[in-house]
């Protein structure tokens, strides 16, 4: 297991990897202020470690049993657990269009998420033909695995399903974020293309 601090230091020391994470995977360690004021419903604090273009935040939980789970809080008020540690979170982030996969999950169905992931992967490969090389570059630089999308879907669904009760994100006013699972199984206008 690679510690969160070690991984973050590696990212900072490699501007090329930091740029790939920012531009291709929407994980920007320069956007840490996105998660200011957020905490878990249990009262445990969260440490913002990165943001994404739409204003969402990646947050490290306090260490438990030698690990620091990672939660994501979107600017739309949805959030939850994405992995049990930063290495696992980064494997999901680089290996899967994970936010859309959760968004088109049919309310928390691994089967629906698998179908969504297949469509999203095809779309991503069309939009960015270098995605496989970029994934390999980030994984190699950070000593991560390039995990098949089908396996990442299972890991993501299992993690997000454990959001309640311990990983529910709340804002400064105590308002709980919605769980990350969307009710639809495909885009409403035109379906998957």
PDB file of C-alpha atoms in Angstrom:
ATOM      1  CA  UNK A   1       0.000   0.000   0.000  1.00  0.00           C
ATOM      2  CA  UNK A   2       1.292   3.448  -0.923  1.00  0.00           C
ATOM      3  CA  UNK A   3       0.486   6.189   1.558  1.00  0.00           C
ATOM      4  CA  UNK A   4      -1.663   9.125   0.506  1.00  0.00           C
ATOM      5  CA  UNK A   5       1.072  11.640   1.331  1.00  0.00           C
ATOM      6  CA  UNK A   6       3.603   9.692  -0.734  1.00  0.00           C
ATOM      7  CA  UNK A   7       1.264   9.581  -3.745  1.00  0.00           C
ATOM      8  CA  UNK A   8       0.466  13.286  -3.475  1.00  0.00           C
ATOM      9  CA  UNK A   9       4.195  14.084  -3.219  1.00  0.00           C
ATOM     10  CA  UNK A  10       4.863  11.950  -6.312  1.00  0.00           C
ATOM     11  CA  UNK A  11       2.191  13.842  -8.241  1.00  0.00           C
ATOM     12  CA  UNK A  12       3.644  17.194  -7.159  1.00  0.00           C
ATOM     13  CA  UNK A  13       7.150  16.105  -8.178  1.00  0.00           C
ATOM     14  CA  UNK A  14       6.026  15.135 -11.690  1.00  0.00           C
ATOM     15  CA  UNK A  15       4.520  18.133 -13.529  1.00  0.00           C
ATOM     16  CA  UNK A  16       3.828  15.917 -16.556  1.00  0.00           C
ATOM     17  CA  UNK A  17       1.755  13.505 -14.462  1.00  0.00           C
ATOM     18  CA  UNK A  18       0.094  16.341 -12.590  1.00  0.00           C
ATOM     19  CA  UNK A  19      -0.935  17.828 -15.961  1.00  0.00           C
ATOM     20  CA  UNK A  20      -2.260  14.484 -17.275  1.00  0.00           C
ATOM     21  CA  UNK A  21      -4.302  13.981 -14.108  1.00  0.00           C
ATOM     22  CA  UNK A  22      -5.703  17.493 -14.460  1.00  0.00           C
ATOM     23  CA  UNK A  23      -6.413  17.529 -18.187  1.00  0.00           C
ATOM     24  CA  UNK A  24      -7.431  13.937 -18.946  1.00  0.00           C
ATOM     25  CA  UNK A  25      -8.818  12.727 -15.616  1.00  0.00           C
ATOM     26  CA  UNK A  26     -10.135  15.925 -13.955  1.00  0.00           C
ATOM     27  CA  UNK A  27      -8.061  15.398 -10.786  1.00  0.00           C
ATOM     28  CA  UNK A  28      -6.371  18.729 -10.067  1.00  0.00           C
ATOM     29  CA  UNK A  29      -4.285  18.955  -6.887  1.00  0.00           C
ATOM     30  CA  UNK A  30      -4.145  22.738  -7.326  1.00  0.00           C
ATOM     31  CA  UNK A  31      -7.932  22.978  -6.698  1.00  0.00           C
ATOM     32  CA  UNK A  32      -7.923  21.911  -3.053  1.00  0.00           C
ATOM     33  CA  UNK A  33     -10.166  24.716  -1.847  1.00  0.00           C
ATOM     34  CA  UNK A  34     -13.186  23.084  -3.546  1.00  0.00           C
ATOM     35  CA  UNK A  35     -13.865  20.979  -0.445  1.00  0.00           C
ATOM     36  CA  UNK A  36     -13.454  23.615   2.246  1.00  0.00           C
ATOM     37  CA  UNK A  37     -16.014  23.306   5.035  1.00  0.00           C
ATOM     38  CA  UNK A  38     -17.122  19.779   4.185  1.00  0.00           C
ATOM     39  CA  UNK A  39     -17.068  16.995   6.760  1.00  0.00           C
ATOM     40  CA  UNK A  40     -18.598  13.597   7.312  1.00  0.00           C
ATOM     41  CA  UNK A  41     -21.984  13.307   9.019  1.00  0.00           C
ATOM     42  CA  UNK A  42     -20.201  11.402  11.775  1.00  0.00           C
ATOM     43  CA  UNK A  43     -18.337  14.625  12.557  1.00  0.00           C
ATOM     44  CA  UNK A  44     -15.002  13.355  11.292  1.00  0.00           C
ATOM     45  CA  UNK A  45     -13.058  15.905   9.334  1.00  0.00           C
ATOM     46  CA  UNK A  46     -12.138  15.679   5.674  1.00  0.00           C
ATOM     47  CA  UNK A  47      -8.965  16.908   4.011  1.00  0.00           C
ATOM     48  CA  UNK A  48      -9.403  18.367   0.509  1.00  0.00           C
ATOM     49  CA  UNK A  49      -6.698  16.958  -1.773  1.00  0.00           C
ATOM     50  CA  UNK A  50      -7.912  17.835  -5.272  1.00  0.00           C
ATOM     51  CA  UNK A  51     -10.755  19.328  -7.218  1.00  0.00           C
ATOM     52  CA  UNK A  52     -12.279  18.884 -10.626  1.00  0.00           C
ATOM     53  CA  UNK A  53     -13.449  21.284 -13.318  1.00  0.00           C
ATOM     54  CA  UNK A  54     -17.117  21.313 -12.326  1.00  0.00           C
ATOM     55  CA  UNK A  55     -16.301  22.310  -8.734  1.00  0.00           C
ATOM     56  CA  UNK A  56     -16.325  18.864  -7.140  1.00  0.00           C
ATOM     57  CA  UNK A  57     -13.805  17.879  -4.483  1.00  0.00           C
ATOM     58  CA  UNK A  58     -11.761  14.799  -3.679  1.00  0.00           C
ATOM     59  CA  UNK A  59     -11.376  14.440   0.083  1.00  0.00           C
ATOM     60  CA  UNK A  60      -9.304  12.207   2.331  1.00  0.00           C
ATOM     61  CA  UNK A  61     -10.963  10.853   5.440  1.00  0.00           C
ATOM     62  CA  UNK A  62      -9.153  10.562   8.741  1.00  0.00           C
ATOM     63  CA  UNK A  63      -7.009   7.461   8.912  1.00  0.00           C
ATOM     64  CA  UNK A  64      -8.733   4.281  10.031  1.00  0.00           C
ATOM     65  CA  UNK A  65      -7.095   0.874  10.276  1.00  0.00           C
ATOM     66  CA  UNK A  66      -4.029   2.152   8.437  1.00  0.00           C
ATOM     67  CA  UNK A  67      -5.998   3.544   5.472  1.00  0.00           C
ATOM     68  CA  UNK A  68      -7.413   6.889   4.469  1.00  0.00           C
ATOM     69  CA  UNK A  69     -10.652   6.395   2.533  1.00  0.00           C
ATOM     70  CA  UNK A  70     -11.426   8.861  -0.270  1.00  0.00           C
ATOM     71  CA  UNK A  71     -14.797  10.511  -0.759  1.00  0.00           C
ATOM     72  CA  UNK A  72     -15.938  12.746  -3.572  1.00  0.00           C
ATOM     73  CA  UNK A  73     -18.367  15.640  -3.188  1.00  0.00           C
ATOM     74  CA  UNK A  74     -19.845  17.119  -6.358  1.00  0.00           C
ATOM     75  CA  UNK A  75     -20.882  20.722  -6.786  1.00  0.00           C
ATOM     76  CA  UNK A  76     -24.417  19.362  -7.396  1.00  0.00           C
ATOM     77  CA  UNK A  77     -24.733  18.094  -3.820  1.00  0.00           C
ATOM     78  CA  UNK A  78     -23.990  14.419  -4.414  1.00  0.00           C
ATOM     79  CA  UNK A  79     -21.178  12.576  -2.747  1.00  0.00           C
ATOM     80  CA  UNK A  80     -19.846   9.439  -1.232  1.00  0.00           C
ATOM     81  CA  UNK A  81     -17.088   6.940  -0.826  1.00  0.00           C
ATOM     82  CA  UNK A  82     -15.145   6.053  -3.991  1.00  0.00           C
ATOM     83  CA  UNK A  83     -12.291   3.965  -2.553  1.00  0.00           C
ATOM     84  CA  UNK A  84     -10.696   2.756   0.665  1.00  0.00           C
ATOM     85  CA  UNK A  85      -7.427   4.585  -0.050  1.00  0.00           C
ATOM     86  CA  UNK A  86      -5.942   7.096  -2.473  1.00  0.00           C
ATOM     87  CA  UNK A  87      -4.221   4.457  -4.629  1.00  0.00           C
ATOM     88  CA  UNK A  88      -7.565   2.721  -5.179  1.00  0.00           C
ATOM     89  CA  UNK A  89      -9.286   6.040  -5.867  1.00  0.00           C
ATOM     90  CA  UNK A  90      -6.683   7.010  -8.464  1.00  0.00           C
ATOM     91  CA  UNK A  91      -7.036   3.641 -10.188  1.00  0.00           C
ATOM     92  CA  UNK A  92     -10.784   4.307 -10.477  1.00  0.00           C
ATOM     93  CA  UNK A  93     -10.237   7.923 -11.576  1.00  0.00           C
ATOM     94  CA  UNK A  94      -7.801   7.054 -14.366  1.00  0.00           C
ATOM     95  CA  UNK A  95      -9.448   3.803 -15.405  1.00  0.00           C
ATOM     96  CA  UNK A  96     -13.115   4.658 -15.660  1.00  0.00           C
ATOM     97  CA  UNK A  97     -15.533   7.479 -16.469  1.00  0.00           C
ATOM     98  CA  UNK A  98     -16.572   6.870 -12.896  1.00  0.00           C
ATOM     99  CA  UNK A  99     -18.858   9.859 -12.235  1.00  0.00           C
ATOM    100  CA  UNK A 100     -21.001   9.087 -15.266  1.00  0.00           C
ATOM    101  CA  UNK A 101     -20.911   5.412 -14.379  1.00  0.00           C
ATOM    102  CA  UNK A 102     -22.437   6.236 -10.985  1.00  0.00           C
ATOM    103  CA  UNK A 103     -24.805   8.723 -12.592  1.00  0.00           C
ATOM    104  CA  UNK A 104     -26.153   6.056 -14.957  1.00  0.00           C
ATOM    105  CA  UNK A 105     -26.387   3.266 -12.410  1.00  0.00           C
ATOM    106  CA  UNK A 106     -30.122   2.611 -12.387  1.00  0.00           C
ATOM    107  CA  UNK A 107     -30.179   3.528  -8.709  1.00  0.00           C
ATOM    108  CA  UNK A 108     -27.213   1.306  -7.618  1.00  0.00           C
ATOM    109  CA  UNK A 109     -27.124  -1.625 -10.014  1.00  0.00           C
ATOM    110  CA  UNK A 110     -23.708  -3.123 -10.765  1.00  0.00           C
ATOM    111  CA  UNK A 111     -25.184  -4.666 -13.923  1.00  0.00           C
ATOM    112  CA  UNK A 112     -26.442  -1.301 -15.197  1.00  0.00           C
ATOM    113  CA  UNK A 113     -23.106   0.290 -14.275  1.00  0.00           C
ATOM    114  CA  UNK A 114     -21.254  -2.357 -16.329  1.00  0.00           C
ATOM    115  CA  UNK A 115     -23.354  -1.511 -19.406  1.00  0.00           C
ATOM    116  CA  UNK A 116     -22.855   2.210 -18.799  1.00  0.00           C
ATOM    117  CA  UNK A 117     -19.095   1.721 -18.443  1.00  0.00           C
ATOM    118  CA  UNK A 118     -18.915  -0.052 -21.814  1.00  0.00           C
ATOM    119  CA  UNK A 119     -20.696   2.821 -23.558  1.00  0.00           C
ATOM    120  CA  UNK A 120     -18.653   5.435 -21.724  1.00  0.00           C
ATOM    121  CA  UNK A 121     -15.367   3.697 -22.597  1.00  0.00           C
ATOM    122  CA  UNK A 122     -16.246   3.666 -26.308  1.00  0.00           C
ATOM    123  CA  UNK A 123     -17.142   7.337 -26.174  1.00  0.00           C
ATOM    124  CA  UNK A 124     -13.971   8.213 -24.281  1.00  0.00           C
ATOM    125  CA  UNK A 125     -11.777   6.327 -26.767  1.00  0.00           C
ATOM    126  CA  UNK A 126     -13.438   8.222 -29.651  1.00  0.00           C
ATOM    127  CA  UNK A 127     -12.904  11.582 -27.934  1.00  0.00           C
ATOM    128  CA  UNK A 128      -9.354  10.834 -26.742  1.00  0.00           C
ATOM    129  CA  UNK A 129      -7.571   8.150 -28.790  1.00  0.00           C
ATOM    130  CA  UNK A 130      -4.520   8.430 -26.467  1.00  0.00           C
ATOM    131  CA  UNK A 131      -6.447   7.541 -23.310  1.00  0.00           C
ATOM    132  CA  UNK A 132      -4.864   4.074 -22.951  1.00  0.00           C
ATOM    133  CA  UNK A 133      -1.348   5.535 -23.163  1.00  0.00           C
ATOM    134  CA  UNK A 134      -2.247   8.299 -20.716  1.00  0.00           C
ATOM    135  CA  UNK A 135      -3.642   5.771 -18.245  1.00  0.00           C
ATOM    136  CA  UNK A 136      -0.482   3.680 -18.539  1.00  0.00           C
ATOM    137  CA  UNK A 137       1.753   6.733 -18.063  1.00  0.00           C
ATOM    138  CA  UNK A 138      -0.023   7.839 -14.882  1.00  0.00           C
ATOM    139  CA  UNK A 139      -0.207   4.308 -13.501  1.00  0.00           C
ATOM    140  CA  UNK A 140       3.478   3.683 -14.192  1.00  0.00           C
ATOM    141  CA  UNK A 141       4.607   6.958 -12.630  1.00  0.00           C
ATOM    142  CA  UNK A 142       2.537   6.389  -9.475  1.00  0.00           C
ATOM    143  CA  UNK A 143       3.054   2.600  -9.176  1.00  0.00           C
ATOM    144  CA  UNK A 144      -0.649   1.950  -9.727  1.00  0.00           C
ATOM    145  CA  UNK A 145      -2.324  -0.833 -11.666  1.00  0.00           C
ATOM    146  CA  UNK A 146      -4.241  -0.362 -14.893  1.00  0.00           C
ATOM    147  CA  UNK A 147      -7.343  -2.298 -13.895  1.00  0.00           C
ATOM    148  CA  UNK A 148      -9.977  -3.496 -16.412  1.00  0.00           C
ATOM    149  CA  UNK A 149     -13.055  -1.277 -16.416  1.00  0.00           C
ATOM    150  CA  UNK A 150     -15.343  -4.176 -15.439  1.00  0.00           C
ATOM    151  CA  UNK A 151     -13.333  -4.744 -12.247  1.00  0.00           C
ATOM    152  CA  UNK A 152     -13.265  -1.029 -11.471  1.00  0.00           C
ATOM    153  CA  UNK A 153     -17.053  -0.862 -11.785  1.00  0.00           C
ATOM    154  CA  UNK A 154     -17.379  -3.576  -9.138  1.00  0.00           C
ATOM    155  CA  UNK A 155     -14.927  -1.798  -6.819  1.00  0.00           C
ATOM    156  CA  UNK A 156     -16.644   1.565  -7.321  1.00  0.00           C
ATOM    157  CA  UNK A 157     -20.156   0.191  -6.817  1.00  0.00           C
ATOM    158  CA  UNK A 158     -19.107  -1.638  -3.650  1.00  0.00           C
ATOM    159  CA  UNK A 159     -17.392   1.447  -2.235  1.00  0.00           C
ATOM    160  CA  UNK A 160     -20.221   3.857  -3.093  1.00  0.00           C
ATOM    161  CA  UNK A 161     -22.754   1.406  -1.605  1.00  0.00           C
ATOM    162  CA  UNK A 162     -20.930   1.759   1.724  1.00  0.00           C
ATOM    163  CA  UNK A 163     -21.391   5.537   1.813  1.00  0.00           C
ATOM    164  CA  UNK A 164     -24.144   5.305   4.420  1.00  0.00           C
ATOM    165  CA  UNK A 165     -23.791   5.762   7.322  1.00  0.00           C
ATOM    166  CA  UNK A 166     -20.059   6.436   7.796  1.00  0.00           C
ATOM    167  CA  UNK A 167     -19.161   8.395   4.658  1.00  0.00           C
ATOM    168  CA  UNK A 168     -22.108  10.736   4.144  1.00  0.00           C
ATOM    169  CA  UNK A 169     -20.744  14.180   3.282  1.00  0.00           C
ATOM    170  CA  UNK A 170     -22.313  17.258   4.890  1.00  0.00           C
ATOM    171  CA  UNK A 171     -21.757  20.926   4.205  1.00  0.00           C
ATOM    172  CA  UNK A 172     -21.066  23.770   6.653  1.00  0.00           C
ATOM    173  CA  UNK A 173     -24.801  24.056   7.410  1.00  0.00           C
ATOM    174  CA  UNK A 174     -25.124  20.363   8.207  1.00  0.00           C
ATOM    175  CA  UNK A 175     -26.981  19.542   4.990  1.00  0.00           C
ATOM    176  CA  UNK A 176     -26.248  15.994   3.866  1.00  0.00           C
ATOM    177  CA  UNK A 177     -25.183  15.341   0.300  1.00  0.00           C
ATOM    178  CA  UNK A 178     -27.280  12.940  -1.758  1.00  0.00           C
ATOM    179  CA  UNK A 179     -25.867   9.487  -2.445  1.00  0.00           C
ATOM    180  CA  UNK A 180     -23.889   9.309  -5.711  1.00  0.00           C
ATOM    181  CA  UNK A 181     -26.143   6.849  -7.564  1.00  0.00           C
ATOM    182  CA  UNK A 182     -28.299   8.207 -10.369  1.00  0.00           C
ATOM    183  CA  UNK A 183     -31.674   6.663 -11.082  1.00  0.00           C
ATOM    184  CA  UNK A 184     -31.289   6.431 -14.863  1.00  0.00           C
ATOM    185  CA  UNK A 185     -29.672   3.587 -16.762  1.00  0.00           C
ATOM    186  CA  UNK A 186     -28.759   5.688 -19.815  1.00  0.00           C
ATOM    187  CA  UNK A 187     -28.959   9.308 -20.978  1.00  0.00           C
ATOM    188  CA  UNK A 188     -32.605  10.347 -21.256  1.00  0.00           C
ATOM    189  CA  UNK A 189     -32.351  12.164 -24.581  1.00  0.00           C
ATOM    190  CA  UNK A 190     -31.270   9.704 -27.239  1.00  0.00           C
ATOM    191  CA  UNK A 191     -29.892   6.990 -24.979  1.00  0.00           C
ATOM    192  CA  UNK A 192     -26.386   5.662 -25.555  1.00  0.00           C
ATOM    193  CA  UNK A 193     -24.861   6.445 -28.938  1.00  0.00           C
TER     194      UNK A 193
END
